Amino acid sequence: MELVEESRKERMGVGTRFQCLTRRKQVDSDRLKADGGHHQLSQTLTIPGLIAIGVGATIGAGVYVLVGTVAREQAGPALTISFLIAGITASLSAFCYAELSSRCPSAGSAYHYSYICVGEGVAWLIGWALILEYTVGGAAVARGITPNFVMYFGGPDSLPSYLARVHIPSIDVVVDPCAAVLVLIVTGLLCVGIKKSSVVQAIITIANVLVLLFVIIAGGYIGYQTGWVGYTVTGGYLPYGVKGMLAGSATVFFSYIGFDSVASTAEEVKNPQRDLPLGIGSSLFICCLLYMMVSVVVVGLVPYFGMDPDTPISSAFAKNGMQWAANIITTGAVLALCSALMGSLLPQPRILLAMARDGLLPSFFSDVDKRTQVPVKSTVLTGIFAAALAFFMDVSQLAGMVSIGTLLAFTTVAISILILRYVPPDTVPLPSSLQESINSVSLCYGVQENEEKVDSVRTTGSNQLKQLDDPSQEINKESIKYPLLVKETDQEYFNEQTRRRRASWSIAAVCIGVPILTISASHAFLPAIPRFLACGIGGLLLLGGLAALSWIDQDDGRHSFGHTGGFICPFVPFLPVCCILINAYLLVNLGAGAWYRVLIWLLIGAMVYLFYGRSRSSLIGVVYVPAAHVDEIYKTSSEI
């Protein structure tokens, strides 16, 4: 087995020190799930349930606030175009998620995909970042519900004392019992089963969509009666120019974050190859259409410079004599936040479940309740932690950390698409218990490929040993012992290895060029000459890598990778590379404070991996063999 590992390291060009960071697990298969030794999640979700989860997790209270802020400060009446551009940009990541989720339909989302395509080190960091994203995101949403919820009681002072916010001067903390209670209620709902919780999610989402349809229809009628005064103001349709419209697109882009929650439920979908792509695409399309229609109406009712930045929709109706509509819009905001809270708390237990199955976290997180078929322990622990965060902390300063985790996941998924298409894993990790079968198949192929050499070995006795001691015969000696892992000498093999090597370097050039280009282009305070030089180097690496990938043939193994028959991402490599570039630009332009906090969190995660996950990974002691021989090895194992 040690020789097998050494051969693998030579082929991958990875040193022993960093081997654990690059080891990749096996792509999903029916055999893998059958031999996994763990309970599977309940497969009950269909397209309507996935759409409810996606729309519910995406449409939060942002639509009730962002339309005012972005219209006033950035886009003006062109807010609709900003939402359209942001929706198209988000669809780039959605295309990548759609293919990977249908090919690899297991819990874990971006963590799972990166573990299969990139390696254990990157997968751990993505999973660790997603844990932070969903926890902080859920706590932030819960905190946002309270100010809207108290409106039903007549204001903050009318809320029951056991639910009202209280300021503790000694530690300068404002506790929010209402937010914590809401998190615990949603946690209990998620524990009863994915089918029941998805039904509740669907009901809340439908009610939220009905409120937005009310805004569109009633607002459209008012605009028709008043002549759409918002579009007749001086300054035209682009008062801040194209630059302002694009800046607005970058701001509202984060309103589309949430469709990845659909991918996190992949293991609970009845027909993942068909339903997951449709669920992701439909939810994103519905959200984009609603955002655009609401922005068309609201911007037309009130001039962009006169919009209320905090309550733009309700104030627009109030200025047109419909004060009573404020209660309906407030209801929509509360429903949107409750739905977004469910969307934030749903994926994290599944991330923990996937990481625990792989041995990177304690097995406690991988327990699945036999009755409800959901990871109850992980869900409860997630809910308690998020409730405590919502109760004690003002998480507004941590909101940027949510965006960083999401964009890192989006970027890794796009890179995984490039790897899947050009250099998909050609070896499969098998447990060491199959070593006898591996040796048997190896010997079989060794006899076929080295028949004359084997006959010579069997008949020459001690002369053969002297011959094998000759260094020039080292490759032949290894080919007899482990022929499955020895490079073939035919021209076709070398051509394929050359293609894979060129594709690997091209993907690396893209991944190096993008951050160099975006960082140098975004930081205007840098000296001009080094900045332009860095932009040139980054641009050349990016364009060179993209051009090379366009010229290099894609790997034939991509057709049989994972589960086939699902969605295929179009316009590869252009679409994934554009996705990587856009996500990197947004990452670079997030606040430095958020980056400092995320880096601290990732450093803590690196320590956890170093002292726990690295030595307990399920890939320790596995034997990597060519994927083409896996079925034969399992067949031989059953015969033995």
PDB file of N, CA, C and O in Angstrom, residues 480-505:
ATOM      1  N   ILE A 480       5.310  -5.352 -12.411  1.00  0.00           N
ATOM      2  CA  ILE A 480       4.867  -6.682 -12.024  1.00  0.00           C
ATOM      3  C   ILE A 480       4.122  -6.621 -10.696  1.00  0.00           C
ATOM      4  O   ILE A 480       3.093  -7.263 -10.513  1.00  0.00           O
ATOM      5  N   LYS A 481       4.622  -5.769  -9.789  1.00  0.00           N
ATOM      6  CA  LYS A 481       4.033  -5.743  -8.457  1.00  0.00           C
ATOM      7  C   LYS A 481       2.760  -4.902  -8.388  1.00  0.00           C
ATOM      8  O   LYS A 481       1.766  -5.291  -7.785  1.00  0.00           O
ATOM      9  N   TYR A 482       2.788  -3.704  -9.015  1.00  0.00           N
ATOM     10  CA  TYR A 482       1.633  -2.808  -8.992  1.00  0.00           C
ATOM     11  C   TYR A 482       1.365  -2.272 -10.396  1.00  0.00           C
ATOM     12  O   TYR A 482       1.519  -1.076 -10.660  1.00  0.00           O
ATOM     13  N   PRO A 483       0.993  -3.081 -11.339  1.00  0.00           N
ATOM     14  CA  PRO A 483       0.841  -2.621 -12.718  1.00  0.00           C
ATOM     15  C   PRO A 483      -0.318  -1.651 -12.886  1.00  0.00           C
ATOM     16  O   PRO A 483      -0.345  -0.907 -13.852  1.00  0.00           O
ATOM     17  N   LEU A 484      -1.297  -1.637 -11.989  1.00  0.00           N
ATOM     18  CA  LEU A 484      -2.420  -0.722 -12.162  1.00  0.00           C
ATOM     19  C   LEU A 484      -1.993   0.728 -12.061  1.00  0.00           C
ATOM     20  O   LEU A 484      -2.640   1.615 -12.602  1.00  0.00           O
ATOM     21  N   LEU A 485      -0.909   1.000 -11.345  1.00  0.00           N
ATOM     22  CA  LEU A 485      -0.514   2.370 -11.091  1.00  0.00           C
ATOM     23  C   LEU A 485       0.748   2.763 -11.846  1.00  0.00           C
ATOM     24  O   LEU A 485       1.406   3.719 -11.484  1.00  0.00           O
ATOM     25  N   VAL A 486       1.127   2.039 -12.847  1.00  0.00           N
ATOM     26  CA  VAL A 486       2.313   2.349 -13.625  1.00  0.00           C
ATOM     27  C   VAL A 486       1.901   3.007 -14.934  1.00  0.00           C
ATOM     28  O   VAL A 486       0.932   2.602 -15.568  1.00  0.00           O
ATOM     29  N   LYS A 487       2.624   4.033 -15.352  1.00  0.00           N
ATOM     30  CA  LYS A 487       2.290   4.744 -16.580  1.00  0.00           C
ATOM     31  C   LYS A 487       2.460   3.841 -17.794  1.00  0.00           C
ATOM     32  O   LYS A 487       3.457   3.152 -17.933  1.00  0.00           O
ATOM     33  N   GLU A 488       1.483   3.879 -18.645  1.00  0.00           N
ATOM     34  CA  GLU A 488       1.591   3.137 -19.889  1.00  0.00           C
ATOM     35  C   GLU A 488       2.572   3.863 -20.808  1.00  0.00           C
ATOM     36  O   GLU A 488       2.862   5.040 -20.645  1.00  0.00           O
ATOM     37  N   THR A 489       3.054   3.140 -21.777  1.00  0.00           N
ATOM     38  CA  THR A 489       4.077   3.723 -22.648  1.00  0.00           C
ATOM     39  C   THR A 489       3.547   4.072 -24.025  1.00  0.00           C
ATOM     40  O   THR A 489       4.296   4.585 -24.847  1.00  0.00           O
ATOM     41  N   ASP A 490       2.276   3.815 -24.289  1.00  0.00           N
ATOM     42  CA  ASP A 490       1.769   4.095 -25.620  1.00  0.00           C
ATOM     43  C   ASP A 490       1.559   5.591 -25.807  1.00  0.00           C
ATOM     44  O   ASP A 490       1.391   6.351 -24.857  1.00  0.00           O
ATOM     45  N   GLN A 491       1.510   6.014 -27.037  1.00  0.00           N
ATOM     46  CA  GLN A 491       1.438   7.433 -27.367  1.00  0.00           C
ATOM     47  C   GLN A 491       0.126   8.061 -26.906  1.00  0.00           C
ATOM     48  O   GLN A 491       0.093   9.215 -26.506  1.00  0.00           O
ATOM     49  N   GLU A 492      -0.943   7.302 -26.965  1.00  0.00           N
ATOM     50  CA  GLU A 492      -2.236   7.842 -26.570  1.00  0.00           C
ATOM     51  C   GLU A 492      -2.226   8.268 -25.109  1.00  0.00           C
ATOM     52  O   GLU A 492      -2.773   9.316 -24.745  1.00  0.00           O
ATOM     53  N   TYR A 493      -1.577   7.456 -24.271  1.00  0.00           N
ATOM     54  CA  TYR A 493      -1.510   7.802 -22.852  1.00  0.00           C
ATOM     55  C   TYR A 493      -0.735   9.099 -22.645  1.00  0.00           C
ATOM     56  O   TYR A 493      -1.166   9.992 -21.904  1.00  0.00           O
ATOM     57  N   PHE A 494       0.411   9.208 -23.302  1.00  0.00           N
ATOM     58  CA  PHE A 494       1.219  10.418 -23.134  1.00  0.00           C
ATOM     59  C   PHE A 494       0.494  11.648 -23.669  1.00  0.00           C
ATOM     60  O   PHE A 494       0.607  12.733 -23.103  1.00  0.00           O
ATOM     61  N   ASN A 495      -0.256  11.508 -24.737  1.00  0.00           N
ATOM     62  CA  ASN A 495      -1.030  12.635 -25.245  1.00  0.00           C
ATOM     63  C   ASN A 495      -2.078  13.082 -24.228  1.00  0.00           C
ATOM     64  O   ASN A 495      -2.293  14.280 -24.032  1.00  0.00           O
ATOM     65  N   GLU A 496      -2.733  12.117 -23.600  1.00  0.00           N
ATOM     66  CA  GLU A 496      -3.745  12.448 -22.602  1.00  0.00           C
ATOM     67  C   GLU A 496      -3.110  13.107 -21.378  1.00  0.00           C
ATOM     68  O   GLU A 496      -3.649  14.089 -20.840  1.00  0.00           O
ATOM     69  N   GLN A 497      -1.961  12.595 -20.942  1.00  0.00           N
ATOM     70  CA  GLN A 497      -1.299  13.207 -19.801  1.00  0.00           C
ATOM     71  C   GLN A 497      -0.827  14.619 -20.117  1.00  0.00           C
ATOM     72  O   GLN A 497      -0.885  15.516 -19.266  1.00  0.00           O
ATOM     73  N   THR A 498      -0.372  14.839 -21.342  1.00  0.00           N
ATOM     74  CA  THR A 498       0.027  16.183 -21.753  1.00  0.00           C
ATOM     75  C   THR A 498      -1.165  17.129 -21.750  1.00  0.00           C
ATOM     76  O   THR A 498      -1.065  18.276 -21.300  1.00  0.00           O
ATOM     77  N   ARG A 499      -2.312  16.640 -22.232  1.00  0.00           N
ATOM     78  CA  ARG A 499      -3.516  17.472 -22.233  1.00  0.00           C
ATOM     79  C   ARG A 499      -3.936  17.831 -20.809  1.00  0.00           C
ATOM     80  O   ARG A 499      -4.260  18.983 -20.516  1.00  0.00           O
ATOM     81  N   ARG A 500      -3.922  16.860 -19.914  1.00  0.00           N
ATOM     82  CA  ARG A 500      -4.305  17.126 -18.528  1.00  0.00           C
ATOM     83  C   ARG A 500      -3.339  18.089 -17.856  1.00  0.00           C
ATOM     84  O   ARG A 500      -3.741  18.967 -17.084  1.00  0.00           O
ATOM     85  N   ARG A 501      -2.042  17.937 -18.151  1.00  0.00           N
ATOM     86  CA  ARG A 501      -1.063  18.830 -17.551  1.00  0.00           C
ATOM     87  C   ARG A 501      -1.262  20.268 -18.038  1.00  0.00           C
ATOM     88  O   ARG A 501      -1.201  21.213 -17.254  1.00  0.00           O
ATOM     89  N   ARG A 502      -1.498  20.424 -19.322  1.00  0.00           N
ATOM     90  CA  ARG A 502      -1.734  21.770 -19.865  1.00  0.00           C
ATOM     91  C   ARG A 502      -3.015  22.371 -19.293  1.00  0.00           C
ATOM     92  O   ARG A 502      -3.062  23.566 -18.974  1.00  0.00           O
ATOM     93  N   ALA A 503      -4.046  21.560 -19.174  1.00  0.00           N
ATOM     94  CA  ALA A 503      -5.300  22.061 -18.610  1.00  0.00           C
ATOM     95  C   ALA A 503      -5.121  22.468 -17.147  1.00  0.00           C
ATOM     96  O   ALA A 503      -5.656  23.487 -16.702  1.00  0.00           O
ATOM     97  N   SER A 504      -4.346  21.684 -16.401  1.00  0.00           N
ATOM     98  CA  SER A 504      -4.106  22.012 -14.993  1.00  0.00           C
ATOM     99  C   SER A 504      -3.387  23.343 -14.857  1.00  0.00           C
ATOM    100  O   SER A 504      -3.758  24.195 -14.030  1.00  0.00           O
ATOM    101  N   TRP A 505      -2.361  23.561 -15.667  1.00  0.00           N
ATOM    102  CA  TRP A 505      -1.638  24.818 -15.615  1.00  0.00           C
ATOM    103  C   TRP A 505      -2.515  25.983 -16.065  1.00  0.00           C
ATOM    104  O   TRP A 505      -2.400  27.099 -15.535  1.00  0.00           O
TER     105      TRP A 505
END
